[in-house]
PDB file of C-alpha atoms in Angstrom:
ATOM      1  CA  GLN A 194     -74.122 -21.122  86.257  1.00  0.00           C
ATOM      2  CA  VAL A 195     -74.263 -17.666  84.721  1.00  0.00           C
ATOM      3  CA  GLN A 196     -74.257 -16.783  81.034  1.00  0.00           C
ATOM      4  CA  LEU A 197     -73.481 -13.541  79.267  1.00  0.00           C
ATOM      5  CA  VAL A 198     -74.894 -13.337  75.762  1.00  0.00           C
ATOM      6  CA  GLU A 199     -74.131 -10.522  73.338  1.00  0.00           C
ATOM      7  CA  SER A 200     -76.317  -9.588  70.394  1.00  0.00           C
ATOM      8  CA  GLY A 201     -76.717  -6.798  67.883  1.00  0.00           C
ATOM      9  CA  GLY A 202     -73.579  -7.165  65.819  1.00  0.00           C
ATOM     10  CA  GLY A 203     -73.529  -7.212  62.052  1.00  0.00           C
ATOM     11  CA  LEU A 204     -72.436  -5.425  58.906  1.00  0.00           C
ATOM     12  CA  VAL A 205     -72.781  -1.641  58.839  1.00  0.00           C
ATOM     13  CA  GLN A 206     -71.602   1.041  56.446  1.00  0.00           C
ATOM     14  CA  PRO A 207     -69.095   3.688  57.510  1.00  0.00           C
ATOM     15  CA  VAL A 208     -70.602   6.506  59.609  1.00  0.00           C
ATOM     16  CA  GLY A 209     -73.460   4.159  60.473  1.00  0.00           C
ATOM     17  CA  SER A 210     -74.643   3.077  63.923  1.00  0.00           C
ATOM     18  CA  LEU A 211     -75.196  -0.132  65.848  1.00  0.00           C
ATOM     19  CA  ARG A 212     -76.370  -0.989  69.322  1.00  0.00           C
ATOM     20  CA  LEU A 213     -74.952  -4.041  71.052  1.00  0.00           C
ATOM     21  CA  SER A 214     -76.735  -5.742  73.924  1.00  0.00           C
ATOM     22  CA  CYS A 215     -75.380  -8.025  76.624  1.00  0.00           C
ATOM     23  CA  ALA A 216     -77.801 -10.066  78.709  1.00  0.00           C
ATOM     24  CA  ALA A 217     -76.852 -11.860  81.913  1.00  0.00           C
ATOM     25  CA  SER A 218     -78.867 -14.812  83.129  1.00  0.00           C
ATOM     26  CA  GLY A 219     -78.626 -17.799  85.410  1.00  0.00           C
ATOM     27  CA  SER A 220     -77.896 -18.252  89.089  1.00  0.00           C
ATOM     28  CA  MET A 221     -77.162 -14.628  89.830  1.00  0.00           C
ATOM     29  CA  SER A 222     -78.458 -11.588  91.657  1.00  0.00           C
ATOM     30  CA  LYS A 223     -76.980  -8.611  89.848  1.00  0.00           C
ATOM     31  CA  ILE A 224     -74.177  -7.274  87.697  1.00  0.00           C
ATOM     32  CA  ASN A 225     -71.451  -5.276  89.416  1.00  0.00           C
ATOM     33  CA  ILE A 226     -69.031  -3.475  87.114  1.00  0.00           C
ATOM     34  CA  ALA A 227     -69.347  -4.255  83.387  1.00  0.00           C
ATOM     35  CA  HIS A 228     -67.118  -3.697  80.387  1.00  0.00           C
ATOM     36  CA  TRP A 229     -67.032  -3.927  76.626  1.00  0.00           C
ATOM     37  CA  TYR A 230     -63.869  -5.158  74.937  1.00  0.00           C
ATOM     38  CA  ARG A 231     -63.089  -5.592  71.279  1.00  0.00           C
ATOM     39  CA  GLN A 232     -60.599  -7.634  69.301  1.00  0.00           C
ATOM     40  CA  PRO A 233     -59.806  -6.535  65.727  1.00  0.00           C
ATOM     41  CA  PRO A 234     -58.582  -9.179  63.293  1.00  0.00           C
ATOM     42  CA  GLY A 235     -55.062 -10.276  64.162  1.00  0.00           C
ATOM     43  CA  GLN A 236     -54.849  -7.992  67.184  1.00  0.00           C
ATOM     44  CA  GLN A 237     -55.189  -8.306  70.922  1.00  0.00           C
ATOM     45  CA  ARG A 238     -58.401  -7.789  72.855  1.00  0.00           C
ATOM     46  CA  ASN A 239     -58.678  -4.271  74.303  1.00  0.00           C
ATOM     47  CA  LEU A 240     -60.941  -2.603  76.822  1.00  0.00           C
ATOM     48  CA  ILE A 241     -63.060   0.144  75.266  1.00  0.00           C
ATOM     49  CA  ALA A 242     -65.778   1.025  77.792  1.00  0.00           C
ATOM     50  CA  SER A 243     -66.714   0.398  81.416  1.00  0.00           C
ATOM     51  CA  ILE A 244     -69.726   1.178  83.593  1.00  0.00           C
ATOM     52  CA  THR A 245     -70.136   0.959  87.352  1.00  0.00           C
ATOM     53  CA  PRO A 246     -73.338  -0.134  89.116  1.00  0.00           C
ATOM     54  CA  GLY A 247     -74.135   3.521  89.690  1.00  0.00           C
ATOM     55  CA  GLY A 248     -73.712   4.399  86.031  1.00  0.00           C
ATOM     56  CA  SER A 249     -70.293   6.052  85.985  1.00  0.00           C
ATOM     57  CA  THR A 250     -68.553   5.421  82.678  1.00  0.00           C
ATOM     58  CA  THR A 251     -65.060   5.426  81.205  1.00  0.00           C
ATOM     59  CA  TYR A 252     -63.957   5.058  77.591  1.00  0.00           C
ATOM     60  CA  ALA A 253     -60.871   4.349  75.563  1.00  0.00           C
ATOM     61  CA  ASP A 254     -59.696   7.356  73.567  1.00  0.00           C
ATOM     62  CA  SER A 255     -60.427   5.503  70.328  1.00  0.00           C
ATOM     63  CA  VAL A 256     -64.181   5.431  70.998  1.00  0.00           C
ATOM     64  CA  LYS A 257     -64.723   8.453  73.241  1.00  0.00           C
ATOM     65  CA  GLY A 258     -67.462  10.699  71.898  1.00  0.00           C
ATOM     66  CA  ARG A 259     -68.768   8.044  69.501  1.00  0.00           C
ATOM     67  CA  PHE A 260     -69.679   5.100  71.750  1.00  0.00           C
ATOM     68  CA  THR A 261     -71.929   5.071  74.812  1.00  0.00           C
ATOM     69  CA  ILE A 262     -72.094   2.299  77.390  1.00  0.00           C
ATOM     70  CA  SER A 263     -75.279   1.990  79.438  1.00  0.00           C
ATOM     71  CA  ARG A 264     -77.087  -0.529  81.586  1.00  0.00           C
ATOM     72  CA  ASP A 265     -80.484  -1.660  82.784  1.00  0.00           C
ATOM     73  CA  ASN A 266     -80.011  -3.004  86.296  1.00  0.00           C
ATOM     74  CA  ASP A 267     -83.572  -4.338  86.526  1.00  0.00           C
ATOM     75  CA  LYS A 268     -83.076  -6.478  83.423  1.00  0.00           C
ATOM     76  CA  ASN A 269     -79.414  -7.349  84.078  1.00  0.00           C
ATOM     77  CA  MET A 270     -78.389  -5.964  80.732  1.00  0.00           C
ATOM     78  CA  VAL A 271     -75.554  -3.829  79.418  1.00  0.00           C
ATOM     79  CA  PHE A 272     -75.544  -1.949  76.119  1.00  0.00           C
ATOM     80  CA  LEU A 273     -73.042  -0.346  73.773  1.00  0.00           C
ATOM     81  CA  SER A 274     -74.374   2.286  71.388  1.00  0.00           C
ATOM     82  CA  MET A 275     -71.937   2.919  68.573  1.00  0.00           C
ATOM     83  CA  ASN A 276     -72.148   5.926  66.268  1.00  0.00           C
ATOM     84  CA  SER A 277     -69.977   7.284  63.465  1.00  0.00           C
ATOM     85  CA  LEU A 278     -68.556   3.841  62.882  1.00  0.00           C
ATOM     86  CA  MET A 279     -65.336   3.521  60.938  1.00  0.00           C
ATOM     87  CA  SER A 280     -63.553   0.597  59.325  1.00  0.00           C
ATOM     88  CA  GLU A 281     -61.135   0.616  62.258  1.00  0.00           C
ATOM     89  CA  ASP A 282     -64.045  -0.351  64.520  1.00  0.00           C
ATOM     90  CA  THR A 283     -64.318  -3.730  62.787  1.00  0.00           C
ATOM     91  CA  ALA A 284     -63.778  -6.327  65.488  1.00  0.00           C
ATOM     92  CA  VAL A 285     -65.353  -8.996  67.632  1.00  0.00           C
ATOM     93  CA  TYR A 286     -66.976  -7.221  70.574  1.00  0.00           C
ATOM     94  CA  TYR A 287     -67.092  -8.916  73.960  1.00  0.00           C
ATOM     95  CA  CYS A 288     -69.102  -8.190  77.067  1.00  0.00           C
ATOM     96  CA  ASN A 289     -67.340  -8.774  80.383  1.00  0.00           C
ATOM     97  CA  ALA A 290     -68.803  -8.367  83.830  1.00  0.00           C
ATOM     98  CA  ASP A 291     -68.323  -9.066  87.508  1.00  0.00           C
ATOM     99  CA  ILE A 292     -71.533 -10.750  88.609  1.00  0.00           C
ATOM    100  CA  PHE A 293     -72.837 -11.648  92.034  1.00  0.00           C
ATOM    101  CA  THR A 294     -73.298 -15.377  91.528  1.00  0.00           C
ATOM    102  CA  THR A 295     -75.249 -17.768  93.695  1.00  0.00           C
ATOM    103  CA  GLN A 296     -73.146 -20.760  94.692  1.00  0.00           C
ATOM    104  CA  GLY A 297     -74.651 -23.140  97.225  1.00  0.00           C
ATOM    105  CA  SER A 298     -75.774 -21.119 100.205  1.00  0.00           C
ATOM    106  CA  GLY A 299     -73.547 -18.192  99.403  1.00  0.00           C
ATOM    107  CA  ILE A 300     -72.899 -15.473  96.843  1.00  0.00           C
ATOM    108  CA  ARG A 301     -69.579 -14.888  95.128  1.00  0.00           C
ATOM    109  CA  LEU A 302     -68.443 -12.118  92.823  1.00  0.00           C
ATOM    110  CA  ILE A 303     -67.235 -13.861  89.661  1.00  0.00           C
ATOM    111  CA  ASN A 304     -65.987 -12.480  86.355  1.00  0.00           C
ATOM    112  CA  TYR A 305     -67.639 -13.690  83.152  1.00  0.00           C
ATOM    113  CA  TRP A 306     -67.117 -13.252  79.424  1.00  0.00           C
ATOM    114  CA  GLY A 307     -69.673 -13.411  76.670  1.00  0.00           C
ATOM    115  CA  GLN A 308     -69.038 -15.339  73.451  1.00  0.00           C
ATOM    116  CA  GLY A 309     -68.545 -12.203  71.367  1.00  0.00           C
ATOM    117  CA  THR A 310     -70.419 -10.619  68.485  1.00  0.00           C
ATOM    118  CA  GLN A 311     -68.890  -9.611  65.170  1.00  0.00           C
ATOM    119  CA  VAL A 312     -69.105  -5.994  64.017  1.00  0.00           C
ATOM    120  CA  THR A 313     -67.956  -5.282  60.481  1.00  0.00           C
ATOM    121  CA  VAL A 314     -67.811  -1.732  59.150  1.00  0.00           C
ATOM    122  CA  SER A 315     -67.548  -1.720  55.384  1.00  0.00           C
ATOM    123  CA  SER A 316     -69.102  -0.146  52.325  1.00  0.00           C
TER     124      SER A 316
END
C-alpha cells in the first residue's frame, strides 16, 4: 500500500506565498511523473503543474510564472511553491503521481491521489 500525503496548505493574504509538500510512502520504490491539481469551490478539478522524473516541468497558463513544481527523488517528495497568490487560487490542492509500487514479487506502476490540502487566499 502506498500513501500520498499533502501538507502546507492554509490561509494566506493576497500576494502572499505558500509551499505545498507531497510525501509518498509505503510499499514503493520511486515516483515516476507527478502532478498538482486543484479544485476551486463548486468547480471541477484541474491540472496545474507536472514534473517528470528528470525534472522537466509544465504548467497551466493560470499559474505559469507564479508557481513552481519541484521534487526530491531521494525523499520521494514533490513540492509546489506558490507566489503572488490571488483569491482565484483558493482551492483544494491535490498531489497525484504514478508510483512504482511493490506488489508481491513484482513492481507495478500505479496512479495515486493524495487527500488534498486547502489553500485559501483572503485578506
